[in-house]
Amino acid sequence: MPSFSLDVISDDSDFAHLDYAASAPCVRAAAEAVQDLLPRYGSVHRGTGVRSQASTLAYELARDVVAEFVGARPDDTVIFTRNTTDALNLLARALPEGTTTVQFDGEHHANLLPWPNPLRLPTPSTPDEAVHALKRALDGLAGPVLFTVTGASNVTGEVWPVRELADVAHAYGARVVVDAAQLAPHRPVDLTELGADWIAFSGHKLYAPFGAGVLAGRSDWLDAAGPYLAGGGASATVGDRPGDLTWATGPARHEGGTPNLLGAVALAAVCEALTATDRTALHEHEQHLLARLRDGLAGVPGAVEVSVFGPEHPRVGIVSLALPGHDPAAIAQRLGREHNVGVRAGQFCAHPLVRRLTGGDVTGACGDTPGLLRISFGLGSTTADVDRVLVGLRETLGT
Ligand code: PMP
């Protein structure tokens, strides 16, 4: 069970929050880190006063904590961004000229849309198929290549075979970025173990409040690229004539403007708490809830669990349901109104994957599918939450 610093804070104990995959609730470690800093923060990287010095230190310490959380290598850069979308867009703008990007079409839009020169592969049905499809795609590609893959699907919760795919990518000289928005809240994310060159994730899905995310990984492409946001902080020297300037290197190059100190500190506080805790116990608790939910769903007529790799494939605490003959949005609304349960309905910013899973036309326009209903959970979730949604589904689907 969670330790104290990982207790979820909530003022509504009667609400069954089962929409963690969208935004997870805040844990005590994050709330306390913010509260501690509120009465004494000042400018970051910009002042000589005691508040500014302490804030600069807190910000850079947060970076060190995140570096440890992702197992950053000595040459890696950790950049604070707004969220995963921001982090992946940043990397997309930092790719060397002529880079080909390769990804499966089941990615979240944040890991589907930012990439230049995309080679989009159909979502495979098995991990082996994924490996072979990637090999075929990489064979013969010239120039720099970036393979972009999710750590865990935001639709099905299934864990992608990132390491196997990364090994293939590296064997062909390609680099790899892992979208860990859904993996990081549930599993340790170590760059070396994942075989990733970069990793991206969001604080608001990792039990910290909104507004901070991370891109961490290889420095060379990031230092060679133009700054993500031109302005103060990103510039080292600025002359009198336009264009007469030098850009900073390291994280500062891509963190133009005043940084989100509170966001970074909150996010790092969760990383620190997770690093210090027994992840196996958290994992076991989550898998117990998952099994209870899936067993219960098997007895709910009209609810069909969806998956890419099959029902036995490992997954995090996310389950999506097709509800043939029902409008998932209407069912989700009734669950909220009549059972005080928060879930999500729709296509979850993964339109091609949801169309495929619902038997829709994968080449068709967006919006031609009723979508799915998603149940997702994590720290602080209980068997009572799971039982509540099961009762709610039985009642709403039966009437
Ligand atoms: N990737 C995945 C797998 C996600 O689930 C999400 C959020 N749903 C994102 C990227 C984008 O995260 P954010 O909205 O925090 O930028």
Tab-separated table of C-alpha atoms in Angstrom, residues 18 46 128 138 168 191 204 231 265 293 309 339 352 356:
chain	number	residue	atom	x	y	z
A	18	LEU	CA	-11.495	6.351	-12.138
A	46	ARG	CA	17.649	35.707	-12.194
A	128	ASP	CA	6.522	-10.029	-32.428
A	138	LEU	CA	13.922	0.641	-40.825
A	168	VAL	CA	15.845	-3.197	-33.131
A	191	LEU	CA	16.247	5.250	-19.803
A	204	HIS	CA	-0.458	15.908	-13.966
A	231	GLY	CA	13.910	34.764	-25.524
A	265	VAL	CA	9.250	21.068	-7.641
A	293	LEU	CA	-12.258	-5.063	-12.344
A	309	PHE	CA	-2.127	-7.582	-28.037
A	339	HIS	CA	-23.114	6.697	-9.004
A	352	PRO	CA	-6.853	5.832	-35.387
A	356	ARG	CA	-9.437	0.145	-35.219
